[in-house]
PDB file of C-alpha atoms and ligand atoms in Angstrom:
ATOM      1  CA  MET A   1      11.270 -12.464  -7.238  1.00 84.00           C
ATOM      2  CA  ALA A   2      11.785  -9.393  -4.943  1.00 94.00           C
ATOM      3  CA  PHE A   3       9.200  -8.766  -2.537  1.00 97.00           C
ATOM      4  CA  ARG A   4       8.858  -5.196  -0.862  1.00 97.00           C
ATOM      5  CA  PRO A   5       7.432  -4.491   2.695  1.00 98.00           C
ATOM      6  CA  ILE A   6       3.622  -3.581   2.398  1.00 98.00           C
ATOM      7  CA  VAL A   7       3.576   0.080   4.630  1.00 97.00           C
ATOM      8  CA  VAL A   8       0.441   0.456   7.071  1.00 95.00           C
ATOM      9  CA  VAL A   9      -1.121   3.279   8.165  1.00 93.00           C
ATOM     10  CA  PRO A  10      -0.364   6.047   8.989  1.00 91.00           C
ATOM     11  CA  HIS A  11       2.922   6.135   6.873  1.00 95.00           C
ATOM     12  CA  LYS A  12       2.573   8.864   5.044  1.00 96.00           C
ATOM     13  CA  ALA A  13       2.951   7.334   1.317  1.00 97.00           C
ATOM     14  CA  LEU A  14      -0.927   6.152   2.073  1.00 97.00           C
ATOM     15  CA  ALA A  15      -2.088   9.702   2.702  1.00 97.00           C
ATOM     16  CA  ILE A  16      -0.579  11.582  -1.010  1.00 97.00           C
ATOM     17  CA  ARG A  17      -1.283  11.777  -4.119  1.00 98.00           C
ATOM     18  CA  ALA A  18       0.786   9.900  -6.077  1.00 98.00           C
ATOM     19  CA  LYS A  19       2.571  11.538  -9.012  1.00 98.00           C
ATOM     20  CA  GLU A  20       2.281  10.816 -12.884  1.00 98.00           C
ATOM     21  CA  ILE A  21       4.569   8.590 -14.141  1.00 98.00           C
ATOM     22  CA  GLN A  22       6.461  10.375 -17.298  1.00 97.00           C
ATOM     23  CA  GLU A  23       8.630   7.459 -18.393  1.00 97.00           C
ATOM     24  CA  ILE A  24       8.702   3.976 -17.937  1.00 98.00           C
ATOM     25  CA  THR A  25      11.965   3.165 -16.741  1.00 98.00           C
ATOM     26  CA  ASP A  26      13.683  -0.102 -15.660  1.00 97.00           C
ATOM     27  CA  ALA A  27      13.161   1.092 -12.159  1.00 97.00           C
ATOM     28  CA  ILE A  28       9.556   1.514 -12.755  1.00 98.00           C
ATOM     29  CA  ARG A  29       9.488  -1.909 -14.613  1.00 98.00           C
ATOM     30  CA  THR A  30      11.081  -3.484 -11.684  1.00 98.00           C
ATOM     31  CA  LEU A  31       8.894  -1.784  -9.040  1.00 98.00           C
ATOM     32  CA  ALA A  32       5.959  -3.186 -10.798  1.00 98.00           C
ATOM     33  CA  HIS A  33       7.235  -6.812 -10.698  1.00 98.00           C
ATOM     34  CA  ASP A  34       8.158  -6.638  -6.949  1.00 98.00           C
ATOM     35  CA  MET A  35       4.212  -5.415  -6.688  1.00 98.00           C
ATOM     36  CA  ALA A  36       3.339  -8.329  -8.116  1.00 98.00           C
ATOM     37  CA  ASP A  37       4.914 -10.664  -6.308  1.00 97.00           C
ATOM     38  CA  THR A  38       4.598  -8.778  -3.153  1.00 98.00           C
ATOM     39  CA  MET A  39       0.560  -9.156  -4.071  1.00 97.00           C
ATOM     40  CA  TYR A  40       0.458 -12.420  -4.743  1.00 95.00           C
ATOM     41  CA  ARG A  41       2.414 -13.028  -1.394  1.00 95.00           C
ATOM     42  CA  ALA A  42       0.045 -11.103   0.697  1.00 94.00           C
ATOM     43  CA  PRO A  43      -2.542 -12.867  -0.697  1.00 93.00           C
ATOM     44  CA  GLY A  44      -3.948  -9.664  -1.662  1.00 94.00           C
ATOM     45  CA  VAL A  45      -6.052  -8.907  -4.859  1.00 96.00           C
ATOM     46  CA  GLY A  46      -4.242  -5.653  -5.933  1.00 97.00           C
ATOM     47  CA  LEU A  47      -1.546  -3.367  -5.120  1.00 98.00           C
ATOM     48  CA  ALA A  48      -0.892   0.174  -5.380  1.00 98.00           C
ATOM     49  CA  ALA A  49       2.982   1.714  -5.421  1.00 98.00           C
ATOM     50  CA  ASN A  50       1.937   3.967  -2.377  1.00 97.00           C
ATOM     51  CA  GLN A  51       1.503   0.686  -0.682  1.00 98.00           C
ATOM     52  CA  VAL A  52       5.172  -0.065  -1.064  1.00 98.00           C
ATOM     53  CA  GLY A  53       6.295   3.179  -0.357  1.00 98.00           C
ATOM     54  CA  VAL A  54       6.379   4.833  -3.754  1.00 98.00           C
ATOM     55  CA  PRO A  55       4.463   7.264  -4.531  1.00 96.00           C
ATOM     56  CA  VAL A  56       3.750   6.936  -8.392  1.00 98.00           C
ATOM     57  CA  ARG A  57       0.723   6.373 -10.261  1.00 98.00           C
ATOM     58  CA  LEU A  58       1.299   2.363 -10.974  1.00 98.00           C
ATOM     59  CA  ILE A  59      -0.750  -0.233  -9.770  1.00 98.00           C
ATOM     60  CA  VAL A  60      -1.498  -4.004 -10.483  1.00 98.00           C
ATOM     61  CA  VAL A  61      -4.519  -5.977 -10.160  1.00 98.00           C
ATOM     62  CA  ASP A  62      -5.604  -9.925 -10.335  1.00 97.00           C
ATOM     63  CA  VAL A  63      -8.624 -10.498  -9.038  1.00 94.00           C
ATOM     64  CA  ASP A  64      -8.707 -14.557  -9.953  1.00 89.00           C
ATOM     65  CA  TYR A  65      -5.595 -15.905  -8.687  1.00 88.00           C
ATOM     66  CA  ALA A  66      -6.358 -15.953  -4.977  1.00 83.00           C
ATOM     67  CA  TYR A  67      -9.542 -17.662  -5.739  1.00 84.00           C
ATOM     68  CA  GLN A  68      -7.906 -20.239  -8.031  1.00 88.00           C
ATOM     69  CA  GLU A  69      -8.056 -24.184  -6.965  1.00 89.00           C
ATOM     70  CA  PRO A  70      -4.318 -24.705  -6.625  1.00 87.00           C
ATOM     71  CA  LYS A  71      -3.759 -26.775  -9.376  1.00 90.00           C
ATOM     72  CA  ASP A  72      -5.456 -24.385 -11.482  1.00 87.00           C
ATOM     73  CA  LYS A  73      -3.457 -21.355 -10.244  1.00 88.00           C
ATOM     74  CA  ARG A  74      -2.214 -19.107 -13.228  1.00 91.00           C
ATOM     75  CA  LYS A  75      -0.949 -15.360 -12.592  1.00 93.00           C
ATOM     76  CA  ASN A  76      -2.474 -12.911 -14.848  1.00 93.00           C
ATOM     77  CA  PRO A  77      -1.092  -9.809 -13.270  1.00 97.00           C
ATOM     78  CA  ILE A  78      -2.603  -6.643 -14.913  1.00 98.00           C
ATOM     79  CA  PHE A  79      -0.376  -3.614 -14.652  1.00 98.00           C
ATOM     80  CA  ILE A  80      -1.471  -0.230 -15.069  1.00 98.00           C
ATOM     81  CA  ILE A  81       0.044   3.223 -15.472  1.00 98.00           C
ATOM     82  CA  ASN A  82      -1.832   6.464 -14.602  1.00 98.00           C
ATOM     83  CA  PRO A  83      -5.160   4.599 -14.349  1.00 98.00           C
ATOM     84  CA  ARG A  84      -8.179   7.330 -14.656  1.00 98.00           C
ATOM     85  CA  ILE A  85     -11.898   6.162 -14.123  1.00 98.00           C
ATOM     86  CA  CYS A  86     -13.145   7.639 -17.638  1.00 98.00           C
ATOM     87  CA  ALA A  87     -16.738   6.327 -16.743  1.00 98.00           C
ATOM     88  CA  SER A  88     -18.766   4.290 -14.144  1.00 98.00           C
ATOM     89  CA  ASP A  89     -22.124   2.630 -13.911  1.00 98.00           C
ATOM     90  CA  GLY A  90     -24.358   1.639 -10.941  1.00 98.00           C
ATOM     91  CA  THR A  91     -23.289   1.214  -7.616  1.00 98.00           C
ATOM     92  CA  CYS A  92     -22.939  -1.619  -5.444  1.00 97.00           C
ATOM     93  CA  THR A  93     -22.086  -1.823  -1.524  1.00 97.00           C
ATOM     94  CA  ARG A  94     -19.924  -4.407  -0.308  1.00 96.00           C
ATOM     95  CA  GLU A  95     -17.322  -4.686   2.795  1.00 96.00           C
ATOM     96  CA  GLU A  96     -13.532  -4.303   1.665  1.00 97.00           C
ATOM     97  CA  GLY A  97     -10.149  -4.956   3.454  1.00 96.00           C
ATOM     98  CA  CYS A  98      -7.342  -3.155   2.614  1.00 97.00           C
ATOM     99  CA  LEU A  99      -3.355  -4.739   3.208  1.00 97.00           C
ATOM    100  CA  SER A 100      -2.098  -1.608   4.567  1.00 97.00           C
ATOM    101  CA  LEU A 101      -4.888  -1.377   7.027  1.00 96.00           C
ATOM    102  CA  PRO A 102      -4.233  -4.175   9.348  1.00 93.00           C
ATOM    103  CA  GLU A 103      -7.877  -6.115  10.677  1.00 92.00           C
ATOM    104  CA  LEU A 104     -10.057  -3.591   9.152  1.00 95.00           C
ATOM    105  CA  SER A 105     -13.092  -4.207   7.262  1.00 96.00           C
ATOM    106  CA  VAL A 106     -15.558  -1.221   5.700  1.00 97.00           C
ATOM    107  CA  GLU A 107     -18.756  -1.311   3.839  1.00 97.00           C
ATOM    108  CA  ILE A 108     -18.168   0.847   0.687  1.00 98.00           C
ATOM    109  CA  ALA A 109     -20.189   1.713  -1.983  1.00 98.00           C
ATOM    110  CA  ARG A 110     -18.638   1.835  -5.083  1.00 98.00           C
ATOM    111  CA  GLY A 111     -19.635   2.045  -8.857  1.00 98.00           C
ATOM    112  CA  GLU A 112     -20.426  -1.543 -10.501  1.00 98.00           C
ATOM    113  CA  SER A 113     -19.006  -1.485 -13.473  1.00 98.00           C
ATOM    114  CA  VAL A 114     -15.734   1.022 -14.485  1.00 98.00           C
ATOM    115  CA  ARG A 115     -14.083   1.792 -17.760  1.00 98.00           C
ATOM    116  CA  VAL A 116     -10.208   2.406 -16.726  1.00 98.00           C
ATOM    117  CA  GLU A 117      -7.494   4.095 -18.901  1.00 98.00           C
ATOM    118  CA  GLY A 118      -4.199   4.002 -18.611  1.00 98.00           C
ATOM    119  CA  ILE A 119      -0.682   3.133 -19.793  1.00 98.00           C
ATOM    120  CA  ASP A 120       0.491  -0.657 -19.876  1.00 98.00           C
ATOM    121  CA  LEU A 121       4.232  -1.356 -18.768  1.00 97.00           C
ATOM    122  CA  LYS A 122       5.424  -0.909 -22.603  1.00 97.00           C
ATOM    123  CA  GLY A 123       4.154   2.761 -22.685  1.00 97.00           C
ATOM    124  CA  ASN A 124       0.953   1.225 -25.063  1.00 98.00           C
ATOM    125  CA  PRO A 125      -2.302   2.845 -24.267  1.00 98.00           C
ATOM    126  CA  LEU A 126      -4.750   0.426 -22.036  1.00 98.00           C
ATOM    127  CA  VAL A 127      -8.236   0.350 -21.673  1.00 98.00           C
ATOM    128  CA  ILE A 128     -10.137  -1.992 -19.125  1.00 98.00           C
ATOM    129  CA  GLU A 129     -14.016  -2.674 -19.015  1.00 98.00           C
ATOM    130  CA  ALA A 130     -14.659  -3.859 -15.465  1.00 97.00           C
ATOM    131  CA  GLY A 131     -17.377  -5.443 -13.176  1.00 96.00           C
ATOM    132  CA  ASP A 132     -17.470  -7.105 -10.447  1.00 95.00           C
ATOM    133  CA  MET A 133     -14.507  -7.724  -8.086  1.00 95.00           C
ATOM    134  CA  LEU A 134     -12.260  -6.604 -10.791  1.00 97.00           C
ATOM    135  CA  ALA A 135     -14.002  -2.942 -10.828  1.00 98.00           C
ATOM    136  CA  ARG A 136     -14.154  -2.831  -7.023  1.00 98.00           C
ATOM    137  CA  ALA A 137     -10.156  -3.728  -6.800  1.00 98.00           C
ATOM    138  CA  LEU A 138      -9.599  -0.683  -9.618  1.00 98.00           C
ATOM    139  CA  GLN A 139     -11.427   0.989  -7.642  1.00 98.00           C
ATOM    140  CA  HIS A 140      -9.716   0.383  -4.202  1.00 98.00           C
ATOM    141  CA  GLU A 141      -6.178   0.485  -5.757  1.00 98.00           C
ATOM    142  CA  ILE A 142      -6.795   4.148  -7.819  1.00 98.00           C
ATOM    143  CA  ASP A 143      -8.052   5.417  -4.084  1.00 98.00           C
ATOM    144  CA  HIS A 144      -4.778   4.799  -3.242  1.00 98.00           C
ATOM    145  CA  LEU A 145      -2.929   6.818  -5.823  1.00 98.00           C
ATOM    146  CA  GLU A 146      -5.329   9.828  -4.369  1.00 98.00           C
ATOM    147  CA  GLY A 147      -3.806   8.915  -0.835  1.00 98.00           C
ATOM    148  CA  VAL A 148      -7.489   7.450  -0.117  1.00 98.00           C
ATOM    149  CA  THR A 149      -8.083   4.466   1.977  1.00 98.00           C
ATOM    150  CA  ILE A 150     -10.975   2.270   3.336  1.00 98.00           C
ATOM    151  CA  LEU A 151     -10.278   3.996   6.627  1.00 97.00           C
ATOM    152  CA  ASP A 152     -11.681   7.662   4.556  1.00 97.00           C
ATOM    153  CA  TYR A 153     -14.891   5.322   4.118  1.00 97.00           C
ATOM    154  CA  ALA A 154     -15.589   4.394   7.496  1.00 97.00           C
ATOM    155  CA  SER A 155     -17.468   6.481  10.357  1.00 96.00           C
ATOM    156  CA  SER A 156     -15.815   8.321  12.733  1.00 96.00           C
ATOM    157  CA  LEU A 157     -16.755   6.138  15.365  1.00 96.00           C
ATOM    158  CA  LYS A 158     -15.419   3.532  13.357  1.00 95.00           C
ATOM    159  CA  LYS A 159     -12.569   5.639  12.482  1.00 94.00           C
ATOM    160  CA  SER A 160     -11.268   6.434  16.496  1.00 94.00           C
ATOM    161  CA  LEU A 161     -11.660   2.632  17.687  1.00 95.00           C
ATOM    162  CA  TYR A 162      -9.745   1.440  14.361  1.00 95.00           C
ATOM    163  CA  LYS A 163      -6.958   4.060  15.538  1.00 91.00           C
ATOM    164  CA  ARG A 164      -6.723   2.789  18.819  1.00 92.00           C
ATOM    165  CA  LYS A 165      -6.417  -1.020  18.130  1.00 90.00           C
ATOM    166  CA  LEU A 166      -3.648   0.219  15.858  1.00 87.00           C
ATOM    167  CA  LYS A 167      -2.076   1.472  18.756  1.00 85.00           C
ATOM    168  CA  LYS A 168      -2.525  -1.730  20.186  1.00 83.00           C
ATOM    169  CA  LEU A 169      -1.267  -3.596  17.401  1.00 77.00           C
ATOM    170  CA  GLY A 170       1.499  -1.099  18.241  1.00 71.00           C
ATOM    171  CA  GLY A 171       4.779  -0.149  15.691  1.00 56.00           C
ATOM    172  CA  ARG A 172       3.408  -2.060  12.764  1.00 53.00           C
ATOM    173  CA  SER A 173       3.808   0.916  10.583  1.00 49.00           C
ATOM    174  CA  ALA A 174       6.704   1.080   8.603  1.00 45.00           C
TER     175      ALA A 174
HETATM  176 ZN1  LIG B   1      -6.012  -1.150  -0.358  1.00 65.88          ZN
END
């Protein structure tokens, strides 16, 4: 197990478009597993590589683990390289938080169900039809790969209040 520090705003890795992964190297596989360990420990339901300061197109999600009873806990991380949202249906608005934006929650309207395509860690094509929490987590993490965070969805008032709060939290950004 290896953990990596989760970066918080205003770290620049959170604000840039992550690069496509051209080749699945040992470094990418190690990054993926470190991201999963880091996500489970946080705990969180998803993590994008930007959030550990590596701007490449890789995400991990597991929306079940955090909610399972201790005796039923089973890790089932989904890793997606170069994920794309290919279809989206319906809309659903809910409050969301983010490990990179401590103490912030923002109401965000997202697709209710989505179809995401990408590549798994073995290099095989991966297609996921997702609804509910999984659809939301996937859209949230894919946003990170575009340099978009939940703060981008907040009203300008909420943004300025949050920026002031961050200053008070002080020096937590890496
Ligand atoms: Zn996030």
